[in-house]
Amino acid sequence: MLEIVSKIKDEFEAGLKAVSNSEELEALRIKFLGKKGALTDVLKSLKDMDAETKKQVGMEVNALKGEMEESLKANGKRLEEALYDMAMAASPKFDFTIPSEDNGGSLHPITIVQRRIEDIFKSMGFIIEDGIEIQTEYNNFEAVNIPKDHPARDMQDTYYLSNGQLLKTHTSAAQNYIMRKYGAPEPGKPLRVLFPGRCFRNENIDACHENTFFQMEGMMIGDDISISNLIYFMKVLLSEVFERDVKVRLRPGFFPFVEPGFELDINCLICGGEGCPTCKQSGWLELLPCGMIHPNVLRMGGIDPDKYTGFAFGLGLTRLAMMKYGIKDIRVLNSGNLKALKQFK
Ligand code: FA5
């Protein structure tokens, strides 16, 4: 029987050498591995053999079957590549690298604004960090002072994975990781980090709420950081992004991870403050919540709140892009509608 297996192997190899297209390759597979294929026949006959022969032949046949499958796969790929090369050779004028005339592609408006803000903050000594999207409940909530059963969790309902992890609801989910990564700053050298990212919430979608949107978070921690630093950076941010004066208002805001906390709203640039669906008729749009980092959050990040203070802000990047470009409805940004999006080239 072992001789038969060896003969099948030789025949298969000879057949493989003669194959010149994918139809022939498939015919070869059927001839040897199909329902009535040569090797399949040997496999079927194993049941009639004595235990010792069955073991020996079984091992050989299974090894050969694995080899054949590998060879068929590798040759399938080789034939596909050869076909592609032939097609390319037959149409020498076709060149992938020539840009298309009518749609050269463009950056998404959120990317444009994100890069602009990153440049502004990099010039002020900030490091850019990239936060992951699937987070633990601990990082997203507990580590930013939102314990289990805290009512603040209701504001950020999200999508849970079967393993208990979740799609992050805010960029603040990276605060703890970043504090632990960089540790307490040296005197006079505050830690300055900017971390943009995509966030997810189980929302009722309307003109200014999406279930998938972008935020950009910033954090500065040092031995001498105060609210004045916070206000300075927020002013620089807005004036550089809008390149003109915009009306803003600062009001107290509650977030369990800052104390004191503020809401910085922008006068709606779609309606000029008169009220429209984008600002829910209020004339103002919540854009930039911020505050002084809560001592509990610093402590959980391994930073001594008796020695260090810091501020954090969580900019609504998607909404900022809307205001910057006069986009009335947030749904346009995730629509994939190239007609709408390519004008921001
Ligand atoms: C937060 O997410 C806080 N983590 C922000 C923060 C960071 C506060 C650091 C203090 C210190 P809030 O839930 O308000 O806060 O969201 C922040 C911004 O994200 C909002 O002002 C808004 O501009 C934007 N945003 C929130 N939900 C949505 C949504 N569903 N669609 C679009 N933008 C949203």
mmCIF file of C-alpha atoms and ligand atoms in Angstrom:
data_model
loop_
_atom_site.group_PDB
_atom_site.id
_atom_site.type_symbol
_atom_site.label_atom_id
_atom_site.label_comp_id
_atom_site.label_asym_id
_atom_site.label_seq_id
_atom_site.Cartn_x
_atom_site.Cartn_y
_atom_site.Cartn_z
ATOM 1 C CA MET A 1 0.000 0.000 0.000
ATOM 2 C CA LEU A 2 2.880 2.333 0.770
ATOM 3 C CA GLU A 3 4.076 1.850 -2.811
ATOM 4 C CA ILE A 4 0.704 2.955 -4.110
ATOM 5 C CA VAL A 5 0.886 6.097 -1.948
ATOM 6 C CA SER A 6 4.354 6.856 -3.288
ATOM 7 C CA LYS A 7 3.124 6.363 -6.880
ATOM 8 C CA ILE A 8 0.206 8.741 -6.229
ATOM 9 C CA LYS A 9 2.702 11.295 -4.956
ATOM 10 C CA ASP A 10 4.841 11.036 -8.124
ATOM 11 C CA GLU A 11 1.790 11.288 -10.377
ATOM 12 C CA PHE A 12 0.514 14.313 -8.501
ATOM 13 C CA GLU A 13 3.867 16.085 -8.780
ATOM 14 C CA ALA A 14 4.105 15.358 -12.506
ATOM 15 C CA GLY A 15 0.527 16.590 -12.947
ATOM 16 C CA LEU A 16 1.296 19.779 -11.049
ATOM 17 C CA LYS A 17 4.224 20.572 -13.334
ATOM 18 C CA ALA A 18 1.963 20.298 -16.389
ATOM 19 C CA VAL A 19 -0.755 22.600 -15.020
ATOM 20 C CA SER A 20 -0.978 25.945 -16.813
ATOM 21 C CA ASN A 21 -4.238 27.494 -15.623
ATOM 22 C CA SER A 22 -6.649 27.420 -12.679
ATOM 23 C CA GLU A 23 -9.136 25.064 -14.409
ATOM 24 C CA GLU A 24 -6.410 22.459 -14.843
ATOM 25 C CA LEU A 25 -5.359 22.969 -11.237
ATOM 26 C CA GLU A 26 -8.911 22.308 -10.059
ATOM 27 C CA ALA A 27 -9.110 19.160 -12.253
ATOM 28 C CA LEU A 28 -5.888 17.939 -10.617
ATOM 29 C CA ARG A 29 -7.341 18.544 -7.161
ATOM 30 C CA ILE A 30 -10.446 16.541 -8.024
ATOM 31 C CA LYS A 31 -8.352 13.723 -9.547
ATOM 32 C CA PHE A 32 -6.417 13.216 -6.300
ATOM 33 C CA LEU A 33 -8.424 14.776 -3.481
ATOM 34 C CA GLY A 34 -11.985 14.832 -4.821
ATOM 35 C CA LYS A 35 -14.705 12.478 -3.504
ATOM 36 C CA LYS A 36 -13.504 9.733 -5.812
ATOM 37 C CA GLY A 37 -9.894 10.939 -5.979
ATOM 38 C CA ALA A 38 -6.907 8.579 -5.888
ATOM 39 C CA LEU A 39 -5.788 9.594 -2.412
ATOM 40 C CA THR A 40 -9.339 9.672 -1.097
ATOM 41 C CA ASP A 41 -9.711 6.042 -2.230
ATOM 42 C CA VAL A 42 -6.676 5.060 -0.178
ATOM 43 C CA LEU A 43 -8.090 6.920 2.823
ATOM 44 C CA LYS A 44 -11.391 5.041 2.453
ATOM 45 C CA SER A 45 -9.585 1.689 2.328
ATOM 46 C CA LEU A 46 -7.830 2.311 5.694
ATOM 47 C CA LYS A 47 -10.772 0.844 7.599
ATOM 48 C CA ASP A 48 -10.099 -2.607 6.097
ATOM 49 C CA MET A 49 -6.437 -2.738 7.105
ATOM 50 C CA ASP A 50 -4.917 -4.311 10.209
ATOM 51 C CA ALA A 51 -3.974 -1.928 12.999
ATOM 52 C CA GLU A 52 -0.232 -1.719 12.271
ATOM 53 C CA THR A 53 -0.632 -1.149 8.484
ATOM 54 C CA LYS A 54 -3.454 1.302 9.144
ATOM 55 C CA LYS A 55 -1.161 3.354 11.405
ATOM 56 C CA GLN A 56 1.737 3.379 8.926
ATOM 57 C CA VAL A 57 -0.313 4.060 5.809
ATOM 58 C CA GLY A 58 -2.574 6.516 7.636
ATOM 59 C CA MET A 59 0.405 8.642 8.630
ATOM 60 C CA GLU A 60 1.791 8.659 5.086
ATOM 61 C CA VAL A 61 -1.539 9.445 3.485
ATOM 62 C CA ASN A 62 -2.333 12.276 5.863
ATOM 63 C CA ALA A 63 1.116 13.821 5.411
ATOM 64 C CA LEU A 64 0.746 13.589 1.634
ATOM 65 C CA LYS A 65 -2.734 15.083 1.766
ATOM 66 C CA GLY A 66 -1.362 18.094 3.687
ATOM 67 C CA GLU A 67 1.494 18.493 1.170
ATOM 68 C CA MET A 68 -0.901 18.309 -1.773
ATOM 69 C CA GLU A 69 -3.218 20.919 -0.293
ATOM 70 C CA GLU A 70 -0.278 23.263 0.357
ATOM 71 C CA SER A 71 1.052 22.802 -3.191
ATOM 72 C CA LEU A 72 -2.390 23.403 -4.707
ATOM 73 C CA LYS A 73 -2.726 26.609 -2.697
ATOM 74 C CA ALA A 74 0.749 27.893 -3.609
ATOM 75 C CA ASN A 75 0.232 27.086 -7.268
ATOM 76 C CA GLY A 76 -3.193 28.743 -7.251
ATOM 77 C CA LYS A 77 -1.532 31.938 -6.073
ATOM 78 C CA ARG A 78 1.254 31.602 -8.642
ATOM 79 C CA LEU A 79 -1.263 31.191 -11.479
ATOM 80 C CA GLU A 80 -3.277 34.181 -10.290
ATOM 81 C CA GLU A 81 -0.163 36.361 -10.269
ATOM 82 C CA ALA A 82 0.862 35.105 -13.695
ATOM 83 C CA LEU A 83 -2.587 35.954 -15.042
ATOM 84 C CA TYR A 84 -2.347 39.456 -13.600
ATOM 85 C CA ASP A 85 1.131 39.943 -15.124
ATOM 86 C CA MET A 86 -0.178 38.791 -18.494
ATOM 87 C CA ALA A 87 -3.080 41.210 -18.326
ATOM 88 C CA MET A 88 -0.681 44.005 -17.426
ATOM 89 C CA ALA A 89 1.661 43.107 -20.283
ATOM 90 C CA ALA A 90 -1.265 43.013 -22.711
ATOM 91 C CA SER A 91 -2.370 46.545 -21.745
ATOM 92 C CA PRO A 92 0.847 48.479 -21.237
ATOM 93 C CA LYS A 93 -1.016 51.803 -21.180
ATOM 94 C CA PHE A 94 -2.771 50.963 -17.915
ATOM 95 C CA ASP A 95 -0.847 52.608 -15.090
ATOM 96 C CA PHE A 96 -2.115 52.481 -11.500
ATOM 97 C CA THR A 97 0.060 55.402 -10.503
ATOM 98 C CA ILE A 98 -1.574 58.004 -12.750
ATOM 99 C CA PRO A 99 -4.014 60.061 -10.608
ATOM 100 C CA SER A 100 -7.611 59.934 -11.757
ATOM 101 C CA GLU A 101 -8.811 63.115 -13.395
ATOM 102 C CA ASP A 102 -12.098 63.793 -11.674
ATOM 103 C CA ASN A 103 -11.600 62.317 -8.202
ATOM 104 C CA GLY A 104 -8.116 62.582 -6.812
ATOM 105 C CA GLY A 105 -9.383 61.933 -3.284
ATOM 106 C CA SER A 106 -9.341 64.373 -0.419
ATOM 107 C CA LEU A 107 -8.795 64.531 3.293
ATOM 108 C CA HIS A 108 -11.885 64.159 5.448
ATOM 109 C CA PRO A 109 -12.829 67.486 7.097
ATOM 110 C CA ILE A 110 -12.324 65.919 10.543
ATOM 111 C CA THR A 111 -8.801 64.847 9.553
ATOM 112 C CA ILE A 112 -8.031 68.364 8.323
ATOM 113 C CA VAL A 113 -9.122 69.924 11.629
ATOM 114 C CA GLN A 114 -7.423 67.177 13.659
ATOM 115 C CA ARG A 115 -4.089 67.753 11.917
ATOM 116 C CA ARG A 116 -4.408 71.516 12.333
ATOM 117 C CA ILE A 117 -4.946 71.176 16.088
ATOM 118 C CA GLU A 118 -2.148 68.634 16.411
ATOM 119 C CA ASP A 119 0.224 71.113 14.737
ATOM 120 C CA ILE A 120 -0.863 73.909 17.095
ATOM 121 C CA PHE A 121 -0.343 71.767 20.186
ATOM 122 C CA LYS A 122 2.891 70.185 18.957
ATOM 123 C CA SER A 123 4.288 73.700 18.591
ATOM 124 C CA MET A 124 3.469 74.198 22.292
ATOM 125 C CA GLY A 125 5.377 71.077 23.348
ATOM 126 C CA PHE A 126 2.527 68.544 23.405
ATOM 127 C CA ILE A 127 3.111 64.866 22.561
ATOM 128 C CA ILE A 128 0.460 63.126 20.449
ATOM 129 C CA GLU A 129 -0.817 59.760 21.726
ATOM 130 C CA ASP A 130 -3.094 57.372 19.905
ATOM 131 C CA GLY A 131 -5.834 55.923 22.137
ATOM 132 C CA ILE A 132 -7.256 52.460 21.398
ATOM 133 C CA GLU A 133 -10.973 52.091 20.596
ATOM 134 C CA ILE A 134 -11.781 48.899 22.507
ATOM 135 C CA GLN A 135 -11.347 49.609 26.184
ATOM 136 C CA THR A 136 -11.824 47.998 29.549
ATOM 137 C CA GLU A 137 -14.675 49.209 31.691
ATOM 138 C CA TYR A 138 -12.048 50.192 34.259
ATOM 139 C CA ASN A 139 -10.207 52.604 31.935
ATOM 140 C CA ASN A 140 -13.373 54.064 30.473
ATOM 141 C CA PHE A 141 -15.169 54.583 33.768
ATOM 142 C CA GLU A 142 -13.571 53.591 37.080
ATOM 143 C CA ALA A 143 -10.152 55.125 36.332
ATOM 144 C CA VAL A 144 -11.808 58.474 35.625
ATOM 145 C CA ASN A 145 -13.735 58.458 38.872
ATOM 146 C CA ILE A 146 -16.992 56.997 37.515
ATOM 147 C CA PRO A 147 -17.533 53.946 39.728
ATOM 148 C CA LYS A 148 -20.081 51.234 38.961
ATOM 149 C CA ASP A 149 -23.676 52.461 39.408
ATOM 150 C CA HIS A 150 -22.620 56.139 39.180
ATOM 151 C CA PRO A 151 -25.399 58.056 37.379
ATOM 152 C CA ALA A 152 -22.809 59.655 35.025
ATOM 153 C CA ARG A 153 -22.621 56.277 33.246
ATOM 154 C CA ASP A 154 -26.166 56.797 31.968
ATOM 155 C CA MET A 155 -24.974 59.733 29.861
ATOM 156 C CA GLN A 156 -22.502 57.491 28.072
ATOM 157 C CA ASP A 157 -24.318 54.293 27.190
ATOM 158 C CA THR A 158 -22.236 52.315 24.736
ATOM 159 C CA TYR A 159 -21.641 49.026 22.947
ATOM 160 C CA TYR A 160 -20.319 46.153 25.051
ATOM 161 C CA LEU A 161 -18.377 43.188 23.730
ATOM 162 C CA SER A 162 -19.166 39.674 24.904
ATOM 163 C CA ASN A 163 -15.865 39.641 26.852
ATOM 164 C CA GLY A 164 -17.005 42.600 28.986
ATOM 165 C CA GLN A 165 -14.903 45.202 27.167
ATOM 166 C CA LEU A 166 -16.561 48.145 25.461
ATOM 167 C CA LEU A 167 -16.195 50.657 22.635
ATOM 168 C CA LYS A 168 -14.819 53.727 24.377
ATOM 169 C CA THR A 169 -17.309 56.492 25.011
ATOM 170 C CA HIS A 170 -14.785 59.283 25.411
ATOM 171 C CA THR A 171 -11.097 59.921 24.878
ATOM 172 C CA SER A 172 -10.749 60.328 28.662
ATOM 173 C CA ALA A 173 -10.519 56.506 28.686
ATOM 174 C CA ALA A 174 -6.811 56.920 27.846
ATOM 175 C CA GLN A 175 -6.012 59.259 30.768
ATOM 176 C CA ASN A 176 -4.988 56.530 33.206
ATOM 177 C CA TYR A 177 -2.822 54.718 30.653
ATOM 178 C CA ILE A 178 -1.047 57.948 29.685
ATOM 179 C CA MET A 179 -0.394 58.976 33.300
ATOM 180 C CA ARG A 180 1.088 55.569 34.017
ATOM 181 C CA LYS A 181 3.102 55.544 30.792
ATOM 182 C CA TYR A 182 4.811 58.915 31.407
ATOM 183 C CA GLY A 183 4.662 59.060 35.207
ATOM 184 C CA ALA A 184 5.015 62.165 37.368
ATOM 185 C CA PRO A 185 6.701 65.023 35.499
ATOM 186 C CA GLU A 186 10.026 66.549 36.499
ATOM 187 C CA PRO A 187 9.845 69.981 38.176
ATOM 188 C CA GLY A 188 9.304 72.732 35.580
ATOM 189 C CA LYS A 189 8.669 70.187 32.798
ATOM 190 C CA PRO A 190 4.934 69.557 32.783
ATOM 191 C CA LEU A 191 3.522 66.513 31.037
ATOM 192 C CA ARG A 192 1.677 67.725 27.930
ATOM 193 C CA VAL A 193 -0.243 65.170 25.893
ATOM 194 C CA LEU A 194 -2.888 65.388 23.169
ATOM 195 C CA PHE A 195 -4.882 62.257 22.328
ATOM 196 C CA PRO A 196 -7.478 62.341 19.560
ATOM 197 C CA GLY A 197 -9.740 59.377 18.909
ATOM 198 C CA ARG A 198 -13.004 57.905 17.738
ATOM 199 C CA CYS A 199 -15.710 57.478 20.376
ATOM 200 C CA PHE A 200 -18.956 55.541 20.410
ATOM 201 C CA ARG A 201 -22.238 56.062 22.222
ATOM 202 C CA ASN A 202 -25.640 54.504 22.000
ATOM 203 C CA GLU A 203 -27.303 57.801 21.030
ATOM 204 C CA ASN A 204 -30.531 59.016 19.517
ATOM 205 C CA ILE A 205 -29.066 60.360 16.311
ATOM 206 C CA ASP A 206 -29.957 63.879 15.200
ATOM 207 C CA ALA A 207 -28.290 66.854 13.503
ATOM 208 C CA CYS A 208 -25.628 67.167 16.223
ATOM 209 C CA HIS A 209 -25.430 63.651 17.755
ATOM 210 C CA GLU A 210 -23.877 60.601 16.106
ATOM 211 C CA ASN A 211 -23.234 57.149 17.541
ATOM 212 C CA THR A 212 -19.669 57.391 16.206
ATOM 213 C CA PHE A 213 -17.822 60.672 16.531
ATOM 214 C CA PHE A 214 -14.393 62.103 17.240
ATOM 215 C CA GLN A 215 -13.054 63.830 20.298
ATOM 216 C CA MET A 216 -9.661 65.278 20.993
ATOM 217 C CA GLU A 217 -8.451 65.265 24.531
ATOM 218 C CA GLY A 218 -5.612 67.248 26.009
ATOM 219 C CA MET A 219 -3.953 66.978 29.380
ATOM 220 C CA MET A 220 -1.286 69.018 31.125
ATOM 221 C CA ILE A 221 0.083 67.956 34.505
ATOM 222 C CA GLY A 222 2.820 69.636 36.509
ATOM 223 C CA ASP A 223 3.764 71.114 39.857
ATOM 224 C CA ASP A 224 2.297 74.519 39.043
ATOM 225 C CA ILE A 225 -0.689 74.134 36.705
ATOM 226 C CA SER A 226 -3.774 76.268 37.296
ATOM 227 C CA ILE A 227 -7.058 77.296 35.689
ATOM 228 C CA SER A 228 -5.218 80.234 34.038
ATOM 229 C CA ASN A 229 -3.152 77.731 32.038
ATOM 230 C CA LEU A 230 -6.332 75.947 31.017
ATOM 231 C CA ILE A 231 -8.037 79.124 29.804
ATOM 232 C CA TYR A 232 -4.912 80.232 27.925
ATOM 233 C CA PHE A 233 -4.672 76.965 25.983
ATOM 234 C CA MET A 234 -8.393 76.923 25.162
ATOM 235 C CA LYS A 235 -8.178 80.477 23.788
ATOM 236 C CA VAL A 236 -5.147 79.663 21.629
ATOM 237 C CA LEU A 237 -6.875 76.550 20.337
ATOM 238 C CA LEU A 238 -10.063 78.292 19.236
ATOM 239 C CA SER A 239 -8.459 81.395 17.746
ATOM 240 C CA GLU A 240 -5.971 79.297 15.715
ATOM 241 C CA VAL A 241 -8.638 76.913 14.433
ATOM 242 C CA PHE A 242 -11.191 79.526 13.447
ATOM 243 C CA GLU A 243 -8.701 82.216 12.399
ATOM 244 C CA ARG A 244 -11.197 84.796 13.569
ATOM 245 C CA ASP A 245 -12.968 85.908 16.723
ATOM 246 C CA VAL A 246 -15.672 83.516 17.858
ATOM 247 C CA LYS A 247 -18.072 84.073 20.713
ATOM 248 C CA VAL A 248 -17.679 81.528 23.500
ATOM 249 C CA ARG A 249 -19.161 81.118 26.950
ATOM 250 C CA LEU A 250 -17.688 79.329 29.925
ATOM 251 C CA ARG A 251 -20.098 77.883 32.470
ATOM 252 C CA PRO A 252 -19.755 75.427 35.316
ATOM 253 C CA GLY A 253 -20.041 71.828 34.189
ATOM 254 C CA PHE A 254 -20.051 68.561 36.097
ATOM 255 C CA PHE A 255 -17.754 65.698 35.134
ATOM 256 C CA PRO A 256 -16.685 63.262 37.862
ATOM 257 C CA PHE A 257 -13.077 63.411 36.630
ATOM 258 C CA VAL A 258 -12.516 67.162 36.989
ATOM 259 C CA GLU A 259 -12.942 69.592 39.853
ATOM 260 C CA PRO A 260 -13.801 72.331 39.128
ATOM 261 C CA GLY A 261 -15.298 71.473 35.749
ATOM 262 C CA PHE A 262 -16.454 73.767 32.953
ATOM 263 C CA GLU A 263 -18.417 73.636 29.750
ATOM 264 C CA LEU A 264 -17.075 75.846 27.022
ATOM 265 C CA ASP A 265 -19.780 76.448 24.423
ATOM 266 C CA ILE A 266 -19.388 78.125 21.069
ATOM 267 C CA ASN A 267 -21.948 80.505 19.587
ATOM 268 C CA CYS A 268 -23.513 78.481 16.758
ATOM 269 C CA LEU A 269 -21.789 79.495 13.532
ATOM 270 C CA ILE A 270 -24.529 77.925 11.404
ATOM 271 C CA CYS A 271 -27.288 80.299 12.553
ATOM 272 C CA GLY A 272 -25.189 83.053 14.144
ATOM 273 C CA GLY A 273 -26.750 82.273 17.530
ATOM 274 C CA GLU A 274 -30.399 82.667 16.449
ATOM 275 C CA GLY A 275 -31.274 78.995 16.932
ATOM 276 C CA CYS A 276 -31.378 76.134 14.420
ATOM 277 C CA PRO A 277 -31.556 72.289 14.423
ATOM 278 C CA THR A 278 -27.748 72.049 14.664
ATOM 279 C CA CYS A 279 -27.699 73.866 18.015
ATOM 280 C CA LYS A 280 -31.083 72.502 19.033
ATOM 281 C CA GLN A 281 -32.512 76.055 18.784
ATOM 282 C CA SER A 282 -30.335 77.248 21.686
ATOM 283 C CA GLY A 283 -27.851 79.362 19.727
ATOM 284 C CA TRP A 284 -24.975 77.583 21.511
ATOM 285 C CA LEU A 285 -23.155 74.308 20.904
ATOM 286 C CA GLU A 286 -21.355 72.316 23.598
ATOM 287 C CA LEU A 287 -17.855 71.978 22.273
ATOM 288 C CA LEU A 288 -15.108 71.929 24.802
ATOM 289 C CA PRO A 289 -15.729 70.576 28.292
ATOM 290 C CA CYS A 290 -12.708 70.948 30.514
ATOM 291 C CA GLY A 291 -11.500 71.345 34.078
ATOM 292 C CA MET A 292 -8.833 70.658 36.673
ATOM 293 C CA ILE A 293 -8.096 66.928 36.940
ATOM 294 C CA HIS A 294 -9.738 65.391 40.010
ATOM 295 C CA PRO A 295 -7.248 64.275 42.715
ATOM 296 C CA ASN A 296 -8.731 60.741 42.617
ATOM 297 C CA VAL A 297 -7.915 60.468 38.916
ATOM 298 C CA LEU A 298 -4.325 61.598 39.451
ATOM 299 C CA ARG A 299 -3.972 59.154 42.328
ATOM 300 C CA MET A 300 -5.329 56.255 40.249
ATOM 301 C CA GLY A 301 -2.840 57.228 37.518
ATOM 302 C CA GLY A 302 0.025 56.922 40.005
ATOM 303 C CA ILE A 303 0.556 60.696 40.370
ATOM 304 C CA ASP A 304 0.544 62.299 43.820
ATOM 305 C CA PRO A 305 -2.279 64.911 43.932
ATOM 306 C CA ASP A 306 -0.624 66.662 46.863
ATOM 307 C CA LYS A 307 2.364 67.514 44.666
ATOM 308 C CA TYR A 308 0.863 67.855 41.210
ATOM 309 C CA THR A 309 -2.143 69.471 39.558
ATOM 310 C CA GLY A 310 -3.327 69.380 35.989
ATOM 311 C CA PHE A 311 -6.031 70.322 33.537
ATOM 312 C CA ALA A 312 -7.822 68.239 30.937
ATOM 313 C CA PHE A 313 -10.162 69.105 28.094
ATOM 314 C CA GLY A 314 -12.268 66.908 25.812
ATOM 315 C CA LEU A 315 -12.910 68.729 22.572
ATOM 316 C CA GLY A 316 -15.809 67.568 20.381
ATOM 317 C CA LEU A 317 -13.728 67.307 17.220
ATOM 318 C CA THR A 318 -16.613 66.335 14.964
ATOM 319 C CA ARG A 319 -18.628 69.323 16.102
ATOM 320 C CA LEU A 320 -15.637 71.592 15.705
ATOM 321 C CA ALA A 321 -15.277 70.451 12.072
ATOM 322 C CA MET A 322 -18.994 71.208 11.583
ATOM 323 C CA MET A 323 -18.583 74.722 12.937
ATOM 324 C CA LYS A 324 -15.377 75.361 11.019
ATOM 325 C CA TYR A 325 -16.876 74.356 7.668
ATOM 326 C CA GLY A 326 -20.515 75.305 8.221
ATOM 327 C CA ILE A 327 -21.755 71.687 8.039
ATOM 328 C CA LYS A 328 -25.350 71.733 9.273
ATOM 329 C CA ASP A 329 -25.883 68.050 9.896
ATOM 330 C CA ILE A 330 -23.412 65.723 11.623
ATOM 331 C CA ARG A 331 -24.664 62.735 9.589
ATOM 332 C CA VAL A 332 -22.960 64.124 6.484
ATOM 333 C CA LEU A 333 -19.569 63.421 8.059
ATOM 334 C CA ASN A 334 -20.049 59.662 8.359
ATOM 335 C CA SER A 335 -22.111 59.350 5.192
ATOM 336 C CA GLY A 336 -19.294 58.513 2.789
ATOM 337 C CA ASN A 337 -20.975 60.952 0.388
ATOM 338 C CA LEU A 338 -18.024 61.965 -1.761
ATOM 339 C CA LYS A 339 -19.932 64.806 -3.390
ATOM 340 C CA ALA A 340 -20.288 66.445 0.016
ATOM 341 C CA LEU A 341 -16.887 65.513 1.400
ATOM 342 C CA LYS A 342 -14.513 66.149 -1.479
ATOM 343 C CA GLN A 343 -15.105 69.900 -1.436
ATOM 344 C CA PHE A 344 -12.751 70.108 1.570
ATOM 345 C CA LYS A 345 -9.716 69.152 -0.516
HETATM 346 C C1 FA5 B 1 -16.811 64.008 27.753
HETATM 347 O O1 FA5 B 1 -16.821 63.077 26.931
HETATM 348 C C2 FA5 B 1 -15.633 64.230 28.654
HETATM 349 N N1 FA5 B 1 -14.781 63.083 28.636
HETATM 350 C C3 FA5 B 1 -14.885 65.474 28.220
HETATM 351 C C4 FA5 B 1 -13.905 66.003 29.216
HETATM 352 C C5 FA5 B 1 -12.577 65.638 29.119
HETATM 353 C C6 FA5 B 1 -14.327 66.845 30.236
HETATM 354 C C7 FA5 B 1 -11.663 66.111 30.038
HETATM 355 C C8 FA5 B 1 -13.424 67.344 31.131
HETATM 356 C C9 FA5 B 1 -12.095 66.974 31.039
HETATM 357 P P1 FA5 B 1 -19.028 65.059 26.886
HETATM 358 O O2 FA5 B 1 -19.849 63.870 27.070
HETATM 359 O O3 FA5 B 1 -19.672 66.364 27.137
HETATM 360 O O4 FA5 B 1 -17.712 64.970 27.807
HETATM 361 O O5 FA5 B 1 -18.433 65.064 25.402
HETATM 362 C C10 FA5 B 1 -17.443 65.975 25.005
HETATM 363 C C11 FA5 B 1 -17.802 66.583 23.659
HETATM 364 O O6 FA5 B 1 -17.919 65.528 22.709
HETATM 365 C C12 FA5 B 1 -19.156 67.296 23.636
HETATM 366 O O7 FA5 B 1 -19.024 68.642 24.041
HETATM 367 C C13 FA5 B 1 -19.511 67.220 22.164
HETATM 368 O O8 FA5 B 1 -18.888 68.252 21.424
HETATM 369 C C14 FA5 B 1 -18.907 65.882 21.763
HETATM 370 N N2 FA5 B 1 -19.939 64.842 21.746
HETATM 371 C C15 FA5 B 1 -20.455 64.140 22.784
HETATM 372 N N3 FA5 B 1 -21.391 63.270 22.371
HETATM 373 C C16 FA5 B 1 -21.455 63.404 21.026
HETATM 374 C C17 FA5 B 1 -22.230 62.764 19.995
HETATM 375 N N4 FA5 B 1 -23.102 61.795 20.260
HETATM 376 N N5 FA5 B 1 -22.039 63.160 18.711
HETATM 377 C C18 FA5 B 1 -21.132 64.128 18.436
HETATM 378 N N6 FA5 B 1 -20.374 64.763 19.335
HETATM 379 C C19 FA5 B 1 -20.531 64.402 20.622
#
